[in-house]
PDB file of C-alpha atoms in Angstrom:
ATOM      1  CA  UNK A 578      -8.603   4.727  21.814  1.00  0.00           C
ATOM      2  CA  UNK A 579     -10.498   7.398  19.880  1.00  0.00           C
ATOM      3  CA  UNK A 580     -11.626   7.148  16.278  1.00  0.00           C
ATOM      4  CA  UNK A 581     -12.662  10.113  14.170  1.00  0.00           C
ATOM      5  CA  UNK A 582     -13.640   9.866  10.533  1.00  0.00           C
ATOM      6  CA  UNK A 583     -15.635  11.311   7.684  1.00  0.00           C
ATOM      7  CA  UNK A 584     -16.898   9.730   4.479  1.00  0.00           C
ATOM      8  CA  UNK A 585     -18.184  11.338   1.306  1.00  0.00           C
ATOM      9  CA  UNK A 586     -19.895   9.504  -1.530  1.00  0.00           C
ATOM     10  CA  UNK A 587     -21.228  10.731  -4.882  1.00  0.00           C
ATOM     11  CA  UNK A 588     -23.087   8.582  -7.382  1.00  0.00           C
ATOM     12  CA  UNK A 589     -24.405  10.298 -10.463  1.00  0.00           C
ATOM     13  CA  UNK A 590     -25.244   9.864 -14.108  1.00  0.00           C
ATOM     14  CA  UNK A 591     -22.684  12.032 -15.816  1.00  0.00           C
ATOM     15  CA  UNK A 592     -23.939  11.895 -19.385  1.00  0.00           C
ATOM     16  CA  UNK A 593     -27.040  10.478 -20.948  1.00  0.00           C
ATOM     17  CA  UNK A 594     -27.818  10.937 -24.620  1.00  0.00           C
ATOM     18  CA  UNK A 595     -29.065   8.925 -27.546  1.00  0.00           C
ATOM     19  CA  UNK A 596     -27.040   5.683 -27.761  1.00  0.00           C
ATOM     20  CA  UNK A 597     -24.708   6.893 -25.018  1.00  0.00           C
ATOM     21  CA  UNK A 598     -24.807   6.515 -21.227  1.00  0.00           C
ATOM     22  CA  UNK A 599     -22.086   7.246 -18.649  1.00  0.00           C
ATOM     23  CA  UNK A 600     -22.348   6.587 -14.895  1.00  0.00           C
ATOM     24  CA  UNK A 601     -19.755   7.398 -12.252  1.00  0.00           C
ATOM     25  CA  UNK A 602     -19.318   6.738  -8.550  1.00  0.00           C
ATOM     26  CA  UNK A 603     -16.785   8.610  -6.416  1.00  0.00           C
ATOM     27  CA  UNK A 604     -16.128   8.136  -2.720  1.00  0.00           C
ATOM     28  CA  UNK A 605     -13.546   9.355  -0.269  1.00  0.00           C
ATOM     29  CA  UNK A 606     -12.997   8.808   3.435  1.00  0.00           C
ATOM     30  CA  UNK A 607     -10.626  10.039   6.094  1.00  0.00           C
ATOM     31  CA  UNK A 608     -10.194   8.928   9.672  1.00  0.00           C
ATOM     32  CA  UNK A 609      -7.782   9.253  12.552  1.00  0.00           C
ATOM     33  CA  UNK A 610      -7.078   6.840  15.389  1.00  0.00           C
ATOM     34  CA  UNK A 611      -5.370   7.968  18.566  1.00  0.00           C
ATOM     35  CA  UNK A 612      -4.616   6.328  21.905  1.00  0.00           C
ATOM     36  CA  UNK A 613      -5.909   8.573  24.674  1.00  0.00           C
ATOM     37  CA  UNK A 614      -4.764   6.748  27.811  1.00  0.00           C
ATOM     38  CA  UNK A 615      -2.419   4.009  29.016  1.00  0.00           C
ATOM     39  CA  UNK A 616      -2.297   2.744  32.575  1.00  0.00           C
ATOM     40  CA  UNK A 617       0.996   3.157  34.504  1.00  0.00           C
ATOM     41  CA  UNK A 618       3.282   3.027  31.423  1.00  0.00           C
ATOM     42  CA  UNK A 619       4.494   5.588  28.890  1.00  0.00           C
ATOM     43  CA  UNK A 620       4.263   3.127  26.004  1.00  0.00           C
ATOM     44  CA  UNK A 621       3.815  -0.552  25.167  1.00  0.00           C
ATOM     45  CA  UNK A 622       5.934  -2.261  22.535  1.00  0.00           C
ATOM     46  CA  UNK A 623       3.838  -4.272  20.091  1.00  0.00           C
ATOM     47  CA  UNK A 624       4.087  -5.866  16.669  1.00  0.00           C
ATOM     48  CA  UNK A 625       6.214  -8.483  15.032  1.00  0.00           C
ATOM     49  CA  UNK A 626       9.628  -9.794  15.970  1.00  0.00           C
ATOM     50  CA  UNK A 627      11.626  -7.913  13.350  1.00  0.00           C
ATOM     51  CA  UNK A 628      14.315  -9.772  11.437  1.00  0.00           C
ATOM     52  CA  UNK A 629      14.545 -12.510  14.063  1.00  0.00           C
ATOM     53  CA  UNK A 630      16.269 -10.133  16.483  1.00  0.00           C
ATOM     54  CA  UNK A 631      13.615 -10.296  19.220  1.00  0.00           C
ATOM     55  CA  UNK A 632      12.900  -6.603  18.713  1.00  0.00           C
ATOM     56  CA  UNK A 633       9.484  -5.087  18.168  1.00  0.00           C
ATOM     57  CA  UNK A 634       9.352  -1.977  16.028  1.00  0.00           C
ATOM     58  CA  UNK A 635       5.898  -0.636  16.899  1.00  0.00           C
ATOM     59  CA  UNK A 636       4.217   0.752  19.980  1.00  0.00           C
ATOM     60  CA  UNK A 637       1.086   1.940  21.694  1.00  0.00           C
ATOM     61  CA  UNK A 638       1.724   5.481  22.960  1.00  0.00           C
ATOM     62  CA  UNK A 639      -0.644   8.172  24.173  1.00  0.00           C
ATOM     63  CA  UNK A 640      -1.378  10.707  21.458  1.00  0.00           C
ATOM     64  CA  UNK A 641      -0.470   8.404  18.578  1.00  0.00           C
ATOM     65  CA  UNK A 642      -2.210   5.794  16.440  1.00  0.00           C
ATOM     66  CA  UNK A 643      -2.001   2.130  17.495  1.00  0.00           C
ATOM     67  CA  UNK A 644       0.961   0.284  15.973  1.00  0.00           C
ATOM     68  CA  UNK A 645       2.887   3.487  15.279  1.00  0.00           C
ATOM     69  CA  UNK A 646       6.516   2.801  14.354  1.00  0.00           C
ATOM     70  CA  UNK A 647       9.035   3.074  17.219  1.00  0.00           C
ATOM     71  CA  UNK A 648      12.425   3.479  15.550  1.00  0.00           C
ATOM     72  CA  UNK A 649      15.756   5.282  15.562  1.00  0.00           C
ATOM     73  CA  UNK A 650      16.300   8.503  13.616  1.00  0.00           C
ATOM     74  CA  UNK A 651      18.767   7.700  10.834  1.00  0.00           C
ATOM     75  CA  UNK A 652      21.819   9.930  10.285  1.00  0.00           C
ATOM     76  CA  UNK A 653      23.207  10.708   6.832  1.00  0.00           C
ATOM     77  CA  UNK A 654      26.587  11.789   5.457  1.00  0.00           C
ATOM     78  CA  UNK A 655      27.256  14.956   3.453  1.00  0.00           C
ATOM     79  CA  UNK A 656      26.311  13.136   0.254  1.00  0.00           C
ATOM     80  CA  UNK A 657      22.900  12.222   1.647  1.00  0.00           C
ATOM     81  CA  UNK A 658      23.760   8.533   2.111  1.00  0.00           C
ATOM     82  CA  UNK A 659      22.596   6.766   5.294  1.00  0.00           C
ATOM     83  CA  UNK A 660      25.390   5.883   7.720  1.00  0.00           C
ATOM     84  CA  UNK A 661      25.202   2.309   8.938  1.00  0.00           C
ATOM     85  CA  UNK A 662      24.310   2.112  12.642  1.00  0.00           C
ATOM     86  CA  UNK A 663      24.430   5.906  13.082  1.00  0.00           C
ATOM     87  CA  UNK A 664      21.392   7.362  14.815  1.00  0.00           C
ATOM     88  CA  UNK A 665      20.446  10.673  16.395  1.00  0.00           C
ATOM     89  CA  UNK A 666      20.983  11.083  20.141  1.00  0.00           C
ATOM     90  CA  UNK A 667      17.477  12.435  20.704  1.00  0.00           C
ATOM     91  CA  UNK A 668      17.670  12.664  24.501  1.00  0.00           C
ATOM     92  CA  UNK A 669      21.139  14.243  24.444  1.00  0.00           C
ATOM     93  CA  UNK A 670      22.781  11.918  26.983  1.00  0.00           C
ATOM     94  CA  UNK A 671      25.690  11.018  24.702  1.00  0.00           C
ATOM     95  CA  UNK A 672      24.602   7.376  24.456  1.00  0.00           C
ATOM     96  CA  UNK A 673      22.584   5.747  21.677  1.00  0.00           C
ATOM     97  CA  UNK A 674      20.167   3.279  23.256  1.00  0.00           C
ATOM     98  CA  UNK A 675      16.472   2.438  23.420  1.00  0.00           C
ATOM     99  CA  UNK A 676      15.745   5.808  25.033  1.00  0.00           C
ATOM    100  CA  UNK A 677      16.540   7.460  21.694  1.00  0.00           C
ATOM    101  CA  UNK A 678      13.759   5.696  19.811  1.00  0.00           C
ATOM    102  CA  UNK A 679      10.898   7.887  18.697  1.00  0.00           C
ATOM    103  CA  UNK A 680       7.459   7.548  17.153  1.00  0.00           C
ATOM    104  CA  UNK A 681       7.638   7.979  13.379  1.00  0.00           C
ATOM    105  CA  UNK A 682       4.426   7.710  11.355  1.00  0.00           C
ATOM    106  CA  UNK A 683       1.976   4.793  11.185  1.00  0.00           C
ATOM    107  CA  UNK A 684       0.173   2.557   8.711  1.00  0.00           C
ATOM    108  CA  UNK A 685      -3.119   4.468   8.705  1.00  0.00           C
ATOM    109  CA  UNK A 686      -3.857   6.413   5.517  1.00  0.00           C
ATOM    110  CA  UNK A 687      -4.795  10.067   5.846  1.00  0.00           C
ATOM    111  CA  UNK A 688      -7.409   9.705   3.138  1.00  0.00           C
ATOM    112  CA  UNK A 689      -8.632   7.030   0.717  1.00  0.00           C
ATOM    113  CA  UNK A 690     -10.376   7.434  -2.620  1.00  0.00           C
ATOM    114  CA  UNK A 691     -12.477   5.223  -4.859  1.00  0.00           C
ATOM    115  CA  UNK A 692     -13.622   5.893  -8.389  1.00  0.00           C
ATOM    116  CA  UNK A 693     -15.759   3.553 -10.503  1.00  0.00           C
ATOM    117  CA  UNK A 694     -17.303   4.205 -13.870  1.00  0.00           C
ATOM    118  CA  UNK A 695     -19.197   2.418 -16.595  1.00  0.00           C
ATOM    119  CA  UNK A 696     -20.253   3.685 -19.975  1.00  0.00           C
ATOM    120  CA  UNK A 697     -22.173   2.388 -22.965  1.00  0.00           C
ATOM    121  CA  UNK A 698     -22.091   3.660 -26.509  1.00  0.00           C
ATOM    122  CA  UNK A 699     -24.383   1.786 -28.859  1.00  0.00           C
ATOM    123  CA  UNK A 700     -23.128  -1.821 -28.539  1.00  0.00           C
ATOM    124  CA  UNK A 701     -19.842  -0.962 -26.862  1.00  0.00           C
ATOM    125  CA  UNK A 702     -19.405  -1.009 -23.068  1.00  0.00           C
ATOM    126  CA  UNK A 703     -16.476  -0.017 -20.866  1.00  0.00           C
ATOM    127  CA  UNK A 704     -16.011  -0.069 -17.071  1.00  0.00           C
ATOM    128  CA  UNK A 705     -13.257   0.263 -14.462  1.00  0.00           C
ATOM    129  CA  UNK A 706     -12.597   0.490 -10.711  1.00  0.00           C
ATOM    130  CA  UNK A 707      -9.810   2.695  -9.383  1.00  0.00           C
ATOM    131  CA  UNK A 708      -8.613   3.099  -5.774  1.00  0.00           C
ATOM    132  CA  UNK A 709      -6.088   5.316  -4.008  1.00  0.00           C
ATOM    133  CA  UNK A 710      -4.600   5.542  -0.527  1.00  0.00           C
ATOM    134  CA  UNK A 711      -2.649   8.615   0.624  1.00  0.00           C
ATOM    135  CA  UNK A 712      -0.431   9.074   3.657  1.00  0.00           C
ATOM    136  CA  UNK A 713      -0.019   5.484   4.871  1.00  0.00           C
ATOM    137  CA  UNK A 714       3.455   4.254   5.761  1.00  0.00           C
ATOM    138  CA  UNK A 715       4.927   0.743   5.486  1.00  0.00           C
ATOM    139  CA  UNK A 716       7.832  -0.698   7.466  1.00  0.00           C
ATOM    140  CA  UNK A 717       9.859  -2.598   4.876  1.00  0.00           C
ATOM    141  CA  UNK A 718      11.000  -5.496   7.041  1.00  0.00           C
ATOM    142  CA  UNK A 719      12.207  -7.388   3.970  1.00  0.00           C
ATOM    143  CA  UNK A 720      14.783  -4.681   3.270  1.00  0.00           C
ATOM    144  CA  UNK A 721      15.577  -4.087   6.954  1.00  0.00           C
ATOM    145  CA  UNK A 722      16.457  -7.742   7.473  1.00  0.00           C
ATOM    146  CA  UNK A 723      17.853  -8.717   4.065  1.00  0.00           C
ATOM    147  CA  UNK A 724      19.343  -5.635   2.362  1.00  0.00           C
ATOM    148  CA  UNK A 725      22.833  -6.102   3.827  1.00  0.00           C
ATOM    149  CA  UNK A 726      25.866  -7.517   2.089  1.00  0.00           C
ATOM    150  CA  UNK A 727      26.431 -10.019   4.908  1.00  0.00           C
ATOM    151  CA  UNK A 728      23.261 -11.765   3.723  1.00  0.00           C
ATOM    152  CA  UNK A 729      24.819 -12.572   0.340  1.00  0.00           C
ATOM    153  CA  UNK A 730      26.421 -15.681   1.739  1.00  0.00           C
ATOM    154  CA  UNK A 731      24.889 -18.017   4.300  1.00  0.00           C
ATOM    155  CA  UNK A 732      27.203 -20.928   4.931  1.00  0.00           C
ATOM    156  CA  UNK A 733      28.218 -22.330   1.557  1.00  0.00           C
ATOM    157  CA  UNK A 734      25.190 -20.966  -0.310  1.00  0.00           C
ATOM    158  CA  UNK A 735      24.549 -17.630  -1.940  1.00  0.00           C
ATOM    159  CA  UNK A 736      21.586 -15.659  -0.595  1.00  0.00           C
ATOM    160  CA  UNK A 737      19.077 -13.475  -2.389  1.00  0.00           C
ATOM    161  CA  UNK A 738      19.021  -9.873  -1.127  1.00  0.00           C
ATOM    162  CA  UNK A 739      17.005  -6.804  -2.200  1.00  0.00           C
ATOM    163  CA  UNK A 740      18.572  -4.454  -4.726  1.00  0.00           C
ATOM    164  CA  UNK A 741      18.124  -1.573  -2.232  1.00  0.00           C
ATOM    165  CA  UNK A 742      21.407  -2.702  -0.665  1.00  0.00           C
ATOM    166  CA  UNK A 743      23.259  -0.767  -3.381  1.00  0.00           C
ATOM    167  CA  UNK A 744      21.637   2.466  -2.153  1.00  0.00           C
ATOM    168  CA  UNK A 745      22.854   2.021   1.432  1.00  0.00           C
ATOM    169  CA  UNK A 746      25.963  -0.211   1.268  1.00  0.00           C
ATOM    170  CA  UNK A 747      24.889  -1.600   4.655  1.00  0.00           C
ATOM    171  CA  UNK A 748      26.609  -4.751   5.900  1.00  0.00           C
ATOM    172  CA  UNK A 749      25.109  -5.985   9.192  1.00  0.00           C
ATOM    173  CA  UNK A 750      21.455  -6.596   9.960  1.00  0.00           C
ATOM    174  CA  UNK A 751      21.591  -5.972  13.718  1.00  0.00           C
ATOM    175  CA  UNK A 752      22.882  -2.411  13.255  1.00  0.00           C
ATOM    176  CA  UNK A 753      20.151  -1.201  10.927  1.00  0.00           C
ATOM    177  CA  UNK A 754      16.932  -3.139  11.507  1.00  0.00           C
ATOM    178  CA  UNK A 755      15.174  -0.360  13.472  1.00  0.00           C
ATOM    179  CA  UNK A 756      16.209   2.576  11.299  1.00  0.00           C
ATOM    180  CA  UNK A 757      13.438   4.964  10.248  1.00  0.00           C
ATOM    181  CA  UNK A 758      14.983   4.626   6.794  1.00  0.00           C
ATOM    182  CA  UNK A 759      12.782   1.558   6.342  1.00  0.00           C
ATOM    183  CA  UNK A 760       9.529   3.361   7.141  1.00  0.00           C
ATOM    184  CA  UNK A 761       8.529   4.072   3.556  1.00  0.00           C
ATOM    185  CA  UNK A 762       5.774   5.994   1.840  1.00  0.00           C
ATOM    186  CA  UNK A 763       3.034   3.449   1.111  1.00  0.00           C
ATOM    187  CA  UNK A 764       0.655   5.748  -0.809  1.00  0.00           C
ATOM    188  CA  UNK A 765      -0.662   4.156  -3.975  1.00  0.00           C
ATOM    189  CA  UNK A 766      -3.027   4.349  -6.916  1.00  0.00           C
ATOM    190  CA  UNK A 767      -4.373   0.972  -8.051  1.00  0.00           C
ATOM    191  CA  UNK A 768      -6.554  -0.021 -10.990  1.00  0.00           C
ATOM    192  CA  UNK A 769      -8.411  -3.018  -9.601  1.00  0.00           C
ATOM    193  CA  UNK A 770     -10.125  -3.983 -12.838  1.00  0.00           C
ATOM    194  CA  UNK A 771     -10.941  -2.712 -16.284  1.00  0.00           C
ATOM    195  CA  UNK A 772     -13.293  -4.298 -18.843  1.00  0.00           C
ATOM    196  CA  UNK A 773     -14.188  -3.619 -22.463  1.00  0.00           C
ATOM    197  CA  UNK A 774     -17.032  -5.415 -24.226  1.00  0.00           C
ATOM    198  CA  UNK A 775     -18.997  -5.417 -27.450  1.00  0.00           C
ATOM    199  CA  UNK A 776     -22.459  -6.892 -28.015  1.00  0.00           C
ATOM    200  CA  UNK A 777     -23.846  -8.260 -31.255  1.00  0.00           C
ATOM    201  CA  UNK A 778     -27.597  -7.885 -30.562  1.00  0.00           C
ATOM    202  CA  UNK A 779     -28.841  -9.807 -33.595  1.00  0.00           C
ATOM    203  CA  UNK A 780     -26.657 -12.864 -33.795  1.00  0.00           C
ATOM    204  CA  UNK A 781     -27.749 -16.022 -35.604  1.00  0.00           C
ATOM    205  CA  UNK A 782     -30.220 -14.053 -37.716  1.00  0.00           C
ATOM    206  CA  UNK A 783     -31.743 -12.399 -34.657  1.00  0.00           C
ATOM    207  CA  UNK A 784     -32.255 -15.598 -32.652  1.00  0.00           C
ATOM    208  CA  UNK A 785     -29.611 -14.702 -30.075  1.00  0.00           C
ATOM    209  CA  UNK A 786     -27.276 -11.982 -28.838  1.00  0.00           C
ATOM    210  CA  UNK A 787     -23.525 -12.338 -28.379  1.00  0.00           C
ATOM    211  CA  UNK A 788     -21.237 -10.293 -26.138  1.00  0.00           C
ATOM    212  CA  UNK A 789     -17.449 -10.503 -26.374  1.00  0.00           C
ATOM    213  CA  UNK A 790     -15.383  -8.966 -23.594  1.00  0.00           C
ATOM    214  CA  UNK A 791     -11.808  -8.586 -22.419  1.00  0.00           C
ATOM    215  CA  UNK A 792     -10.590  -7.338 -19.078  1.00  0.00           C
ATOM    216  CA  UNK A 793      -7.724  -7.142 -16.651  1.00  0.00           C
ATOM    217  CA  UNK A 794      -7.677  -7.623 -12.880  1.00  0.00           C
ATOM    218  CA  UNK A 795      -4.991  -5.728 -10.928  1.00  0.00           C
ATOM    219  CA  UNK A 796      -4.214  -3.800 -14.097  1.00  0.00           C
ATOM    220  CA  UNK A 797      -1.594  -1.442 -12.651  1.00  0.00           C
ATOM    221  CA  UNK A 798      -0.181  -0.017  -9.438  1.00  0.00           C
ATOM    222  CA  UNK A 799       1.511   3.374  -9.042  1.00  0.00           C
ATOM    223  CA  UNK A 800       3.522   3.829  -5.830  1.00  0.00           C
ATOM    224  CA  UNK A 801       6.879   5.012  -4.497  1.00  0.00           C
ATOM    225  CA  UNK A 802       7.124   2.021  -2.171  1.00  0.00           C
ATOM    226  CA  UNK A 803      10.203  -0.073  -2.955  1.00  0.00           C
ATOM    227  CA  UNK A 804       8.684  -3.420  -1.899  1.00  0.00           C
ATOM    228  CA  UNK A 805       6.359  -5.717  -3.810  1.00  0.00           C
ATOM    229  CA  UNK A 806       3.092  -4.092  -2.768  1.00  0.00           C
ATOM    230  CA  UNK A 807       2.265  -1.348  -0.238  1.00  0.00           C
ATOM    231  CA  UNK A 808      -1.204  -2.806   0.421  1.00  0.00           C
ATOM    232  CA  UNK A 809      -0.117  -5.479   2.876  1.00  0.00           C
ATOM    233  CA  UNK A 810      -2.312  -5.260   5.987  1.00  0.00           C
ATOM    234  CA  UNK A 811      -0.382  -6.798   8.896  1.00  0.00           C
ATOM    235  CA  UNK A 812      -0.459  -3.442  10.747  1.00  0.00           C
ATOM    236  CA  UNK A 813       1.902  -1.952   8.183  1.00  0.00           C
ATOM    237  CA  UNK A 814       4.861  -4.342   8.480  1.00  0.00           C
ATOM    238  CA  UNK A 815       5.933  -5.899   5.189  1.00  0.00           C
ATOM    239  CA  UNK A 816       7.465  -9.234   6.130  1.00  0.00           C
ATOM    240  CA  UNK A 817       6.976 -10.485   2.535  1.00  0.00           C
ATOM    241  CA  UNK A 818       3.712 -11.349   0.815  1.00  0.00           C
ATOM    242  CA  UNK A 819       2.687 -13.461  -2.126  1.00  0.00           C
ATOM    243  CA  UNK A 820       2.390 -10.906  -4.936  1.00  0.00           C
ATOM    244  CA  UNK A 821      -1.017 -10.156  -6.385  1.00  0.00           C
ATOM    245  CA  UNK A 822      -1.423 -11.641  -9.823  1.00  0.00           C
ATOM    246  CA  UNK A 823      -2.315  -9.627 -12.892  1.00  0.00           C
ATOM    247  CA  UNK A 824      -5.066 -11.578 -14.627  1.00  0.00           C
ATOM    248  CA  UNK A 825      -6.247 -11.187 -18.206  1.00  0.00           C
ATOM    249  CA  UNK A 826      -9.862 -12.241 -18.653  1.00  0.00           C
ATOM    250  CA  UNK A 827     -11.765 -12.980 -21.858  1.00  0.00           C
ATOM    251  CA  UNK A 828     -15.472 -13.633 -21.969  1.00  0.00           C
ATOM    252  CA  UNK A 829     -18.179 -14.861 -24.339  1.00  0.00           C
ATOM    253  CA  UNK A 830     -21.820 -14.429 -23.338  1.00  0.00           C
ATOM    254  CA  UNK A 831     -24.697 -15.746 -25.417  1.00  0.00           C
ATOM    255  CA  UNK A 832     -28.407 -15.182 -24.898  1.00  0.00           C
ATOM    256  CA  UNK A 833     -31.034 -17.137 -26.827  1.00  0.00           C
TER     257      UNK A 833
END
C-alpha cells in the first residue's frame, strides 16, 4: 500500500485597524492511497455484508485504493432511467455474473479544505469554521437494500422505504444491491459552527463586563448525496447513521 499526500496551510491576519481585527486560517490537503501488490490473487473482496445478501461490495485490487467499490455497471433505458437487474456484460461472454463486476471509485476524497475565521469590531465578535471534501464517493446501502417496492410490506406490516424508489421503480432487492447506481457523489461543504457575540465592557457601573453570545453547531450542509449525511466513515458504506444534530447555543459570560 502506498500513500502520497500534500498539505498546505495559511494562517494570517487579514485586516487590522483601529477597533477592527480580522484573522483567517485556510488549509487544504490531498492524498492518494493505492495498493501496489497482492500475493497470488487478483483481488480480495472486503467490506460489509450488503443488504443481508452475503455479498461484499468492496475490494482490495492492485492499482486502486483500499475498499474501492466492486460493483456492476448499471444499464439505462432511452429515457435515462435505470433498468432493474440490467448490467453491462463487461467481459463480453454473453453472461452477466461476478466476472462482470468492476472497480468504480472509492471513499477517499481527492482534496479537503478547511477555513476558519474570527473578527472583532469594537465590542462585537464573530467566528466560524467551514469544511469541505471533494471527490469522495459513498455507497448508499440504505437505498440499495430498502428502495424497492417489495419492501413496502413485510408480513402484515407496512415498511418504511427511501423516497428514491420513485426515481428507479425497482422492485426486488437481490437484483439491484450491487449496482453502481448506488455509488453516489459524497462531496460536501459543511459549516461546523458559527458564533456571534457582543461584550458590554462596563457593566454594573464598570465593576464587571458582560458578554452575550449566540451560535449554531452543524449550521448547514451542502451536498448532492441523497442519504442523511455523506460524512459517515465506515469505509464509505452508508448502512444508516444517527443524524448529526443541529444545536443552537446561547451564552452569558460575566467577569468581575
